[in-house]
Short mmCIF file of C-alpha atoms in Angstrom, two decimals:
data_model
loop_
_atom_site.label_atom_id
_atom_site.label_comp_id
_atom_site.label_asym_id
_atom_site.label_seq_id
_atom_site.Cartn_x
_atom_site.Cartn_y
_atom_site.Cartn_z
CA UNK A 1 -2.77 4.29 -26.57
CA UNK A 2 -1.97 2.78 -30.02
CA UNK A 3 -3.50 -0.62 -29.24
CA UNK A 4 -0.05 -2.36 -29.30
CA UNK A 5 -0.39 -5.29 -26.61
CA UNK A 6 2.89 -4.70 -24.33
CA UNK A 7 0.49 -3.72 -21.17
CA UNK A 8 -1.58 -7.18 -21.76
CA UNK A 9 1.46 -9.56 -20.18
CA UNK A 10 1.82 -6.73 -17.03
CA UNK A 11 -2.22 -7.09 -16.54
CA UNK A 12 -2.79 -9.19 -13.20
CA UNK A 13 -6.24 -9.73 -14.75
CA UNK A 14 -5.30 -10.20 -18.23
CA UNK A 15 -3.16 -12.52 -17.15
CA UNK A 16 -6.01 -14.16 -15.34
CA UNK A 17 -8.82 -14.76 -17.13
CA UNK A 18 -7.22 -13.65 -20.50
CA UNK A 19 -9.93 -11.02 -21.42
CA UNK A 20 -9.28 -8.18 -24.00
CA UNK A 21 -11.76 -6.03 -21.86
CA UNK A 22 -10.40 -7.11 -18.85
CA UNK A 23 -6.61 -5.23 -19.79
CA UNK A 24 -5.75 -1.69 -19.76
CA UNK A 25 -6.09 -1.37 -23.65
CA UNK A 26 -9.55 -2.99 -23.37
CA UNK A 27 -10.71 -0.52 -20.39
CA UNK A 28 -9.41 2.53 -22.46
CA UNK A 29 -11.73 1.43 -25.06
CA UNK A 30 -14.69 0.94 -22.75
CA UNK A 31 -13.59 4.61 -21.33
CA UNK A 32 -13.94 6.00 -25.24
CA UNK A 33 -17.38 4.24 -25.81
CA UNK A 34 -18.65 6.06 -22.47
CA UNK A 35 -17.42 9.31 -23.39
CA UNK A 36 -19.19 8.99 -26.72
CA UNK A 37 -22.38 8.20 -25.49
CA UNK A 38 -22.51 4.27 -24.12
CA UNK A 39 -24.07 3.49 -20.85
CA UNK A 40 -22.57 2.51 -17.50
CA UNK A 41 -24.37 -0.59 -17.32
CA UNK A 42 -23.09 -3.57 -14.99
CA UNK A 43 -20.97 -5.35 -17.24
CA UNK A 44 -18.95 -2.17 -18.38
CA UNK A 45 -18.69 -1.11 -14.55
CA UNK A 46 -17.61 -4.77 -13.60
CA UNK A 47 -14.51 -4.33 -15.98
CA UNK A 48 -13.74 -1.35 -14.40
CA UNK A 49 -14.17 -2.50 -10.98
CA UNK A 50 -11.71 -5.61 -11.81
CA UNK A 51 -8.71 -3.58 -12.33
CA UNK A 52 -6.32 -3.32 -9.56
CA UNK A 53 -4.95 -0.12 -10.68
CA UNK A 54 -1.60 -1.68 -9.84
CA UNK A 55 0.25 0.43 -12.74
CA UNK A 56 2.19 -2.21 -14.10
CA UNK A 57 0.96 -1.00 -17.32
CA UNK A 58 2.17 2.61 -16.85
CA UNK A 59 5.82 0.70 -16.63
CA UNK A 60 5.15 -1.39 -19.57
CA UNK A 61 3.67 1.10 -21.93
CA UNK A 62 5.93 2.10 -24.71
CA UNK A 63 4.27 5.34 -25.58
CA UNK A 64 3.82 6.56 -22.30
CA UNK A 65 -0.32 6.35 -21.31
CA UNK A 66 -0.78 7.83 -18.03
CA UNK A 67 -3.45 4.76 -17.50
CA UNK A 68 -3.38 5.48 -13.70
CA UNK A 69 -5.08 8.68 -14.01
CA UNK A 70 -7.25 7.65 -16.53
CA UNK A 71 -8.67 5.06 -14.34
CA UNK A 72 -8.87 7.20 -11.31
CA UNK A 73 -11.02 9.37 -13.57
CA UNK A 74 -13.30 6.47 -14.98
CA UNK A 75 -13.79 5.69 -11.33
CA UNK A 76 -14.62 8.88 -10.60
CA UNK A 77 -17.41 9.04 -13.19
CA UNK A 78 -18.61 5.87 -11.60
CA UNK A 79 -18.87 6.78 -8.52
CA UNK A 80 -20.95 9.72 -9.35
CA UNK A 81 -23.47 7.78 -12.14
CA UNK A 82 -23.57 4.56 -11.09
CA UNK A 83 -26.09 2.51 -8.75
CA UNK A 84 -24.25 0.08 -7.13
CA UNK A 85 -26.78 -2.38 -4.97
CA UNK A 86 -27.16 -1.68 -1.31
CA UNK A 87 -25.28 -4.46 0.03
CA UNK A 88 -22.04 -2.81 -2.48
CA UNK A 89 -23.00 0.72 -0.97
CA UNK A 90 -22.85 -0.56 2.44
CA UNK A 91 -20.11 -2.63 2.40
CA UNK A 92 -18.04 0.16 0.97
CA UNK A 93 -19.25 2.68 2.95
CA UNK A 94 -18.01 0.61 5.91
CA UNK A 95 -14.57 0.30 4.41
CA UNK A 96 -14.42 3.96 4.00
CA UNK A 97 -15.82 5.28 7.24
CA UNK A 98 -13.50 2.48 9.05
CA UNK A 99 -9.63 1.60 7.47
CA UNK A 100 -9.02 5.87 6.86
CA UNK A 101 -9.47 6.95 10.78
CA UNK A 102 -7.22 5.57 12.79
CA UNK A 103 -8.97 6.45 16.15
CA UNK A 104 -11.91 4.56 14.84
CA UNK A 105 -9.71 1.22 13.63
CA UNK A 106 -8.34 1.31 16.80
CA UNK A 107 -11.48 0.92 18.84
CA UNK A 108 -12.35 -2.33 16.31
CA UNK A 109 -9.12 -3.57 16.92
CA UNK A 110 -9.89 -3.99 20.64
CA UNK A 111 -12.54 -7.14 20.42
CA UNK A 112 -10.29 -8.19 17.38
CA UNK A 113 -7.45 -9.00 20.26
CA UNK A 114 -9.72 -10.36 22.36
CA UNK A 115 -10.95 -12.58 18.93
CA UNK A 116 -7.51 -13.45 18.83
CA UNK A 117 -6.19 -14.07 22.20
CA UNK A 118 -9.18 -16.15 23.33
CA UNK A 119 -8.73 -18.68 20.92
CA UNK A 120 -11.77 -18.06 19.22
CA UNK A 121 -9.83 -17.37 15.89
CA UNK A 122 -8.23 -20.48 15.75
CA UNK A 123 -11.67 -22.24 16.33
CA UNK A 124 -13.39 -19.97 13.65
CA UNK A 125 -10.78 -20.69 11.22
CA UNK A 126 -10.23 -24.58 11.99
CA UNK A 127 -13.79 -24.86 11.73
CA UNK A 128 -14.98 -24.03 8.15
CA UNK A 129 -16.78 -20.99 9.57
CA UNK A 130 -15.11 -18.83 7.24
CA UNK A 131 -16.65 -20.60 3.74
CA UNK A 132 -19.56 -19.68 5.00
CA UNK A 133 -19.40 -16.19 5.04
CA UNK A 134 -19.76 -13.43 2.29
CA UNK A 135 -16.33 -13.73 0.51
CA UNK A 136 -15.91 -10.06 1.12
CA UNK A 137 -15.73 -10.61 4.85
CA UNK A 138 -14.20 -13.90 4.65
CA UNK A 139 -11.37 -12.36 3.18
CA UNK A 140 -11.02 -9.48 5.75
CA UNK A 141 -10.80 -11.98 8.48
CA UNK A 142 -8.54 -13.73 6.71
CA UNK A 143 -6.03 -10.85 6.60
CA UNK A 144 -6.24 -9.78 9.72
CA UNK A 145 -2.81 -9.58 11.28
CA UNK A 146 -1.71 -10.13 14.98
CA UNK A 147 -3.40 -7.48 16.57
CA UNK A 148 -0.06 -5.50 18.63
CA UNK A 149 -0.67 -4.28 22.60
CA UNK A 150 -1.34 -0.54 22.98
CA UNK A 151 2.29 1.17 22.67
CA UNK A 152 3.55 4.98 23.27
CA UNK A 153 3.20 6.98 20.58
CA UNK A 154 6.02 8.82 18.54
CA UNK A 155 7.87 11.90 20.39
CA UNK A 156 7.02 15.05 18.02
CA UNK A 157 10.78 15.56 17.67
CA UNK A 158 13.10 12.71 17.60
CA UNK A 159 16.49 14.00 17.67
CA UNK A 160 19.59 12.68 15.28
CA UNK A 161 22.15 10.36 16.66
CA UNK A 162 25.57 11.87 15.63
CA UNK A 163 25.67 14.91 12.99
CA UNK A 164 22.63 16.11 11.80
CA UNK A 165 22.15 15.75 7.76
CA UNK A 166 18.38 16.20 7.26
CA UNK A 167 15.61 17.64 8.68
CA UNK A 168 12.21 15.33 8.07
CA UNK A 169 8.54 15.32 8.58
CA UNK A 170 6.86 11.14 9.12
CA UNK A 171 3.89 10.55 7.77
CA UNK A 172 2.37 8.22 10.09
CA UNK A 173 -0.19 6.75 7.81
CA UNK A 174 -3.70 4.85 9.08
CA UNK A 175 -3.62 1.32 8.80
CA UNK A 176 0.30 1.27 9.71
CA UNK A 177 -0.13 3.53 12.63
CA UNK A 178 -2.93 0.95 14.25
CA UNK A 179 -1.70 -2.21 13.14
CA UNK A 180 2.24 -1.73 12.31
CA UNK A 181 3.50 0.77 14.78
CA UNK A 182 6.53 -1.04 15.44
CA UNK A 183 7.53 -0.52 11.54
CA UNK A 184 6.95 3.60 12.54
CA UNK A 185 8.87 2.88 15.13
CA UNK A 186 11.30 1.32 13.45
CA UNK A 187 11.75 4.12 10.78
CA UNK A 188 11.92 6.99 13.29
CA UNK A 189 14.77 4.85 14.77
CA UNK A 190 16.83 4.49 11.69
CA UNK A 191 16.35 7.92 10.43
CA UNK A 192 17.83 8.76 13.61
CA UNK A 193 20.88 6.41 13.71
CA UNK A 194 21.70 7.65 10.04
CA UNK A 195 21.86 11.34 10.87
CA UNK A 196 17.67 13.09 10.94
CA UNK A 197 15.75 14.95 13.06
CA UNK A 198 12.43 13.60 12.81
CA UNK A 199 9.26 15.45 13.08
CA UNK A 200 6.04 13.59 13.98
CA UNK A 201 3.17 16.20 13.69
CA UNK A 202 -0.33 15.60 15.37
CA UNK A 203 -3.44 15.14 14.50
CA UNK A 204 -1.99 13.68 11.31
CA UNK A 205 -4.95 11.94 9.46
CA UNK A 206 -5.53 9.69 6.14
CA UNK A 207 -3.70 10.77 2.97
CA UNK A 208 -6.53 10.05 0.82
CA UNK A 209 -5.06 7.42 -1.15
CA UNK A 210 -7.65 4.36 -0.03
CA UNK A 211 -10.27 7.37 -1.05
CA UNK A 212 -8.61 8.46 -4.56
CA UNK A 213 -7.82 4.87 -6.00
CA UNK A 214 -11.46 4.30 -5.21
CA UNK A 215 -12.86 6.86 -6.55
CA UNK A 216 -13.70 9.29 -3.76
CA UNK A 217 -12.49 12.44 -4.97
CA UNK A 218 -13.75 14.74 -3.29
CA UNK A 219 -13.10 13.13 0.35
CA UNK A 220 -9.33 12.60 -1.24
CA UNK A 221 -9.32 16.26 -2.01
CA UNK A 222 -10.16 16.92 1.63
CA UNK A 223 -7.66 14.28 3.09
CA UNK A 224 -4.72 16.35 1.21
CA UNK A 225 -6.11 19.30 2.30
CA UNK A 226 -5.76 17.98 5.67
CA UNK A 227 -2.10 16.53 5.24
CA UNK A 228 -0.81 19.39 4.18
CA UNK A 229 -2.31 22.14 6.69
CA UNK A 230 -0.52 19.59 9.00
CA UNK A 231 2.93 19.56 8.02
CA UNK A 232 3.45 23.08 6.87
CA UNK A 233 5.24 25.15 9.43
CA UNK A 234 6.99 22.25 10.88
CA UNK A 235 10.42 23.56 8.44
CA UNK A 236 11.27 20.32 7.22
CA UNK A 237 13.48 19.40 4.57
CA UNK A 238 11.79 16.65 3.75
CA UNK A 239 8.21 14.71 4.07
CA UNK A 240 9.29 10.76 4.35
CA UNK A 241 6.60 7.82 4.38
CA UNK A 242 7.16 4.20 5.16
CA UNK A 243 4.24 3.04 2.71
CA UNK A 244 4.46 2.58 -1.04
CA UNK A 245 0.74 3.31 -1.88
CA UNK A 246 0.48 6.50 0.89
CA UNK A 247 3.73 7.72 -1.06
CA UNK A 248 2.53 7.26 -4.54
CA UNK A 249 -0.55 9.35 -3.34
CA UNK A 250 1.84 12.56 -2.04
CA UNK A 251 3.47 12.47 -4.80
CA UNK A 252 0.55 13.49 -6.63
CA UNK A 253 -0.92 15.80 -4.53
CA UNK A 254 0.46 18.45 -6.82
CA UNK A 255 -2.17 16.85 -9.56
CA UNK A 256 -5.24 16.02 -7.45
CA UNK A 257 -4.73 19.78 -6.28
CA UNK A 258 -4.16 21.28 -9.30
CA UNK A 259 -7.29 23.67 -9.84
CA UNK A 260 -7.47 24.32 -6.14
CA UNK A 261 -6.52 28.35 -5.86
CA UNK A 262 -5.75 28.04 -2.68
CA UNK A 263 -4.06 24.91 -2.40
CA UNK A 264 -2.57 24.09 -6.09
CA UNK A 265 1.28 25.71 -5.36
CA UNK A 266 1.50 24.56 -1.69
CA UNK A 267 0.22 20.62 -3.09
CA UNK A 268 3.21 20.84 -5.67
CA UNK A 269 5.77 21.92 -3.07
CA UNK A 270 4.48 19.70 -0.36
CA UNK A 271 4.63 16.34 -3.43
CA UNK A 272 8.45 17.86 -4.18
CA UNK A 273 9.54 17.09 -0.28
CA UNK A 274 7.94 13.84 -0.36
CA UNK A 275 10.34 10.70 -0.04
CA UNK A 276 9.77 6.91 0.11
CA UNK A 277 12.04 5.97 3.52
CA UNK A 278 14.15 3.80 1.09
CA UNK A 279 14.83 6.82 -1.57
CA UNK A 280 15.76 8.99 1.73
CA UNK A 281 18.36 6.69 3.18
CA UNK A 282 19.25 5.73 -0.51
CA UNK A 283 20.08 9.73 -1.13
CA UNK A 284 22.12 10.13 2.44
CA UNK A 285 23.74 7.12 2.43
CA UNK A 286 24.73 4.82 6.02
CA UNK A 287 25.81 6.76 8.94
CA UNK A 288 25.13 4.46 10.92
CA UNK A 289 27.36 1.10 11.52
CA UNK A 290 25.32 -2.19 10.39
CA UNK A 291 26.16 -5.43 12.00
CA UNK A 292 25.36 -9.06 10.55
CA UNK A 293 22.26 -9.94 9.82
CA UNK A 294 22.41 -14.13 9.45
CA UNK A 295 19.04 -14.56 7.30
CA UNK A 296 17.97 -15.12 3.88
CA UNK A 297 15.73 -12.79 2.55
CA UNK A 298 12.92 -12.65 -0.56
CA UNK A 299 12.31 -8.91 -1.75
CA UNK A 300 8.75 -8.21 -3.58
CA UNK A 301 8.01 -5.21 -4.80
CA UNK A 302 5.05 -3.54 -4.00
CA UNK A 303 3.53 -2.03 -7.03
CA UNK A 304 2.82 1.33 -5.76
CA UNK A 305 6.71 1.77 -4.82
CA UNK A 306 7.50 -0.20 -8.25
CA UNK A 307 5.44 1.23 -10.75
CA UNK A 308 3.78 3.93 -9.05
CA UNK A 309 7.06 5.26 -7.81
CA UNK A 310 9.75 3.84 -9.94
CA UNK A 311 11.58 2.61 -7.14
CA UNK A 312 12.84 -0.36 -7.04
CA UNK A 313 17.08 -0.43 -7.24
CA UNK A 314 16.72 1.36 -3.50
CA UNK A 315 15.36 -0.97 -1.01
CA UNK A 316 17.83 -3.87 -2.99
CA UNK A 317 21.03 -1.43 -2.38
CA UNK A 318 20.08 -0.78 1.30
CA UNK A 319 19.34 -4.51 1.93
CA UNK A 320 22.46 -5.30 0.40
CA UNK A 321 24.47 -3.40 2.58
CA UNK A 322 23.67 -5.18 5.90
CA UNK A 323 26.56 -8.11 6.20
CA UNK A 324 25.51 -11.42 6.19
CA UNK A 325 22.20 -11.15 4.39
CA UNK A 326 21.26 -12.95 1.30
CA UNK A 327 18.96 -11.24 -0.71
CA UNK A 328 16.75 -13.93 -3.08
CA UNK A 329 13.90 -12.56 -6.02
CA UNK A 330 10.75 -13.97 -6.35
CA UNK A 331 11.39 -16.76 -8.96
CA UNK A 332 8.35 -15.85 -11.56
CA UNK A 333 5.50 -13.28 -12.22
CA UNK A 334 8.31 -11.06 -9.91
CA UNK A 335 6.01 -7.77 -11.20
CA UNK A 336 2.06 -9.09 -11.43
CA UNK A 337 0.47 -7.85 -8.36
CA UNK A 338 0.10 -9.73 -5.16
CA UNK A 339 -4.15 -8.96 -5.18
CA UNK A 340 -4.06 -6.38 -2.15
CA UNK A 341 -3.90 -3.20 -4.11
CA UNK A 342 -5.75 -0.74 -1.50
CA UNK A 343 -8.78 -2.36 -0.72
CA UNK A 344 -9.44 -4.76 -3.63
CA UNK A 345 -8.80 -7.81 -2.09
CA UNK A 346 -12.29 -7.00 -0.22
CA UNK A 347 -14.41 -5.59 -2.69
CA UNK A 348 -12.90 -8.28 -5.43
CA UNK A 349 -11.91 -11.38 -3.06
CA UNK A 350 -12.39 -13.95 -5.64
CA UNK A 351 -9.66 -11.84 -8.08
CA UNK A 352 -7.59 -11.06 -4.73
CA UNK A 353 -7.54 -14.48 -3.99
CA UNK A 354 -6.54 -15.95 -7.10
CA UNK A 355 -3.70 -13.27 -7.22
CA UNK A 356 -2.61 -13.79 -3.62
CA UNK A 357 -2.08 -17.75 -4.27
CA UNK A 358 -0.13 -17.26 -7.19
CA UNK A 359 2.24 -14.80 -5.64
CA UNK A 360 2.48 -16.83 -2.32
CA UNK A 361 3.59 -19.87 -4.47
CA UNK A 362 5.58 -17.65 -6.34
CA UNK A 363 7.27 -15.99 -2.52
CA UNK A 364 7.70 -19.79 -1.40
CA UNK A 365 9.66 -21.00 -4.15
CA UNK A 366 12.74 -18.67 -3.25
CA UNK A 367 13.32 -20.63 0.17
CA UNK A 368 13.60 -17.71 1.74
CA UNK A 369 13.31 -17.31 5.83
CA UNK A 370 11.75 -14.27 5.79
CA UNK A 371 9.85 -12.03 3.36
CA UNK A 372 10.54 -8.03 2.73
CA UNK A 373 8.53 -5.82 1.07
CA UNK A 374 7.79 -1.85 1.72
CA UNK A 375 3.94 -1.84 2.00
CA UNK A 376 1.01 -2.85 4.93
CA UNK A 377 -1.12 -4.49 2.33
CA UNK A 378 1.18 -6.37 0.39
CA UNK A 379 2.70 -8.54 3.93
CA UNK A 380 -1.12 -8.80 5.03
CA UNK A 381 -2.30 -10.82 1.40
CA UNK A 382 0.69 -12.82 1.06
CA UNK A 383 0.84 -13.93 4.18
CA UNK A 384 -2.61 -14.90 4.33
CA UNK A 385 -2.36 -16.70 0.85
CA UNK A 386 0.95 -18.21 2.50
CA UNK A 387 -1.47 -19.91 5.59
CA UNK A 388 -4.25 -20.71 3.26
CA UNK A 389 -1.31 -23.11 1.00
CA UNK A 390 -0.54 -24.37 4.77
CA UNK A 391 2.94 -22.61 4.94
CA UNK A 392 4.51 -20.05 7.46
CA UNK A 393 6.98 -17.43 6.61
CA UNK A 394 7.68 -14.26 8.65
CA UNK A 395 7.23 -10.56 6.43
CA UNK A 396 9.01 -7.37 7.52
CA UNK A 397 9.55 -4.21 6.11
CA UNK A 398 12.84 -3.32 4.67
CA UNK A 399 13.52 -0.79 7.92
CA UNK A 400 12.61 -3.42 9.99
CA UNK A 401 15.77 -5.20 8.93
CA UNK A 402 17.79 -2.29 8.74
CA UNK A 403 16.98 -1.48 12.38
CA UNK A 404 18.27 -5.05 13.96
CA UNK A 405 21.07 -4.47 11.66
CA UNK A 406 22.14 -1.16 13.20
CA UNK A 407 20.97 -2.34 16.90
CA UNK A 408 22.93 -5.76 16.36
CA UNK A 409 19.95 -7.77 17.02
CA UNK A 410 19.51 -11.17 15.05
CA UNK A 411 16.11 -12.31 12.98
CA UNK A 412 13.80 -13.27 16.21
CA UNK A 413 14.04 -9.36 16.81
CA UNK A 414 12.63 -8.53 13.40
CA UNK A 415 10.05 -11.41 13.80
CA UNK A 416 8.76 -10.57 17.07
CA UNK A 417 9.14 -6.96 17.81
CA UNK A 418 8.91 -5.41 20.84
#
């Protein structure tokens, strides 16, 4: 880091409050005066906590600072020295024994429908209820999504439509699996139309990224462990995920594994199969026949797919080739984080907050009639910062669109899938 300033403008916090501590140059510092002696004490762990670890910085950074790692480092050290207060312990505790199981989300997604269907929610939320409440669990209320009935699960083998091209392993992911399956569904179905075998293996668990970006190394560690004993022997070409921060993660399994004997090659050749679904279908290019689409559509780009990635020319080119669809940017602020980022929107809602509103207002302003973006967290915050402002607009993910496109089925499909 030579102190030069480009990251400040990229900050999301920066650009908040307009702290020098509070930007990536100002948290490498505070890193430096804690490896030289200074203490953890509250207010340096409160500038850690504060970053998003969006890596808008790593894109912006002229000489090439690998601040994500850094941070995932700091965090590290925190985790280890640091006495958060018992209310902090528990509340993350729950967040971590919860969101990374998806047998366990799914039994707390049962009275959540019932919440829902009864009409309680609407009375909770019409009634004020909600300011009432710690902000942390205000705000995971407040992004809870439509809660979707019990479906089949995957086949283990879906089989290509026409001439096969590529042999692929889906990562299923945790929060997707419970509360987006029709996005999985929708993935496995393109995958197939444009020429893949697809290869669902069981008792597929968390990646570890919620874990990692907080932190956790060790139960990261044990996540990729996992992840990988899972998908070897099932002769893939290549490992494809549907979810920008779960495919950051894989991508650097190769890293987090590196001074594992046992694991270090396999991580690296595992991270050099793994494939955003947009990169995949970028690299084979359309098999399958796409119909008109009659919508206009606002891309944002998740940050993990963006920065962590570098993808972002992909999901534009495949959006662009379904006919009829007009493809709109978000007006301003198009790269400062929406305020999901993993799980910060609950353990910073005030930041989250503030972030989501912006890049709602931001979303409405392209008059779009439906929103796209390529990651769980990112549709949950701005849609919820989207009813907060009093507005509606309907979020997909890009294969979502894709998928009506190939089947021939008009917006209302991609709205309210079956």
């Amino acid at each position: 880091c030579v102190h030069c300033g480009f990251c400040l403008p990229s900050c999301p916090t920066y650009v908040l409050w307009g702290e020098e501590m509070d930007s990536p140059r100002g948290r490498i510092y505070l890193m430096k005066e804690a490896l030289e002696g200074e203490p953890m004490d509250a207010g340096w762990v409160r500038h850690i906590d504060r970053c998003l670890g969006c890596l808008a910085c790593v894109t912006a950074c002229p000489s090439g600072v690998q601040y994500g790692k850094l941070i995932e480092s700091t965090r590290q050290q925190v985790e280890r020295r640091y006495p958060r207060t018992l209310a902090e312990r528990a509340f993350r505790e729950m967040i971590f024994r919860l969101f990374p199981y998806p047998r366990r989300l799914r039994l707390v997604t049962a009275p959540l429908a019932l919440y829902q269907h009864s009409g309680a929610q609407k009375v909770v939320r019409g009634s004020g209820l909600l300011g009432r409440l710690p902000p942390s669990v205000a705000s995971l209320e407040a992004l809870l999504p439509p809660i979707p009935a019990g479906g089949r699960p995957l086949p283990r083998r879906i089989a290509a439509m026409g001439t096969e091209r590529r042999r692929v392993g889906m990562v299923l992911g945790c929060v997707q699996r419970v509360l987006f399956p029709h996005v999985n569904a929708a993935t496995a179905r393109v995958l197939s139309a444009d020429g893949c075998v697809v290869m669902t293996p069981p008792r597929q668990g968390c990646c570890g990224a919620l874990s990692q970006h907080a932190g956790r190394e060790r139960e990261a560690m044990n996540f990729a462990r996992q992840t990988i004993d899972n998908f070897e022997g099932t002769d893939v070409d290549t490992v494809v995920i549907n979810v920008a921060g779960c495919g950051s993660m894989l991508k650097e399994y190769g890293y987090l594994l590196r001074d594992d004997p046992i694991y270090a090659d396999r991580a690296q050749r595992f991270s050099d199969k793994v494939r955003d679904v947009s990169e995949l279908l970028c690299e084979l290019g359309p098999a399958a026949e796409r119909h008109p689409l009659r919508a206009t559509a606002v891309y944002h780009d998740a940050c993990h797919l963006a920065h962590g990635q570098g993808i972002t020319s992909q999901p534009r080119r495949l959006l662009a080739q379904i006919p009829g669809l007009e493809m709109r940017e978000v007006p301003r602020e198009r790269d400062i984080c929406c305020g999901s980022a993993g799980t910060y929107n609950l353990l910073q809602p005030e930041a989250g907050r503030a972030l989501g509103e912006r890049k709602a207002r931001n979303v409405w302003e392209a008059q779009a009639d439906i929103l796209v973006t390529a990651n769980p967290g990112c549709h949950l915050q701005i849609q919820a910062n989207l009813r907060r402002m009093g507005k509606e607009m309907p979020a997909s993910h890009v294969v979502e669109l894709i998928d009506a496109s190939i089947q021939g089925r008009d917006l209302d499909a991609v709205v309210r899938p079956t």
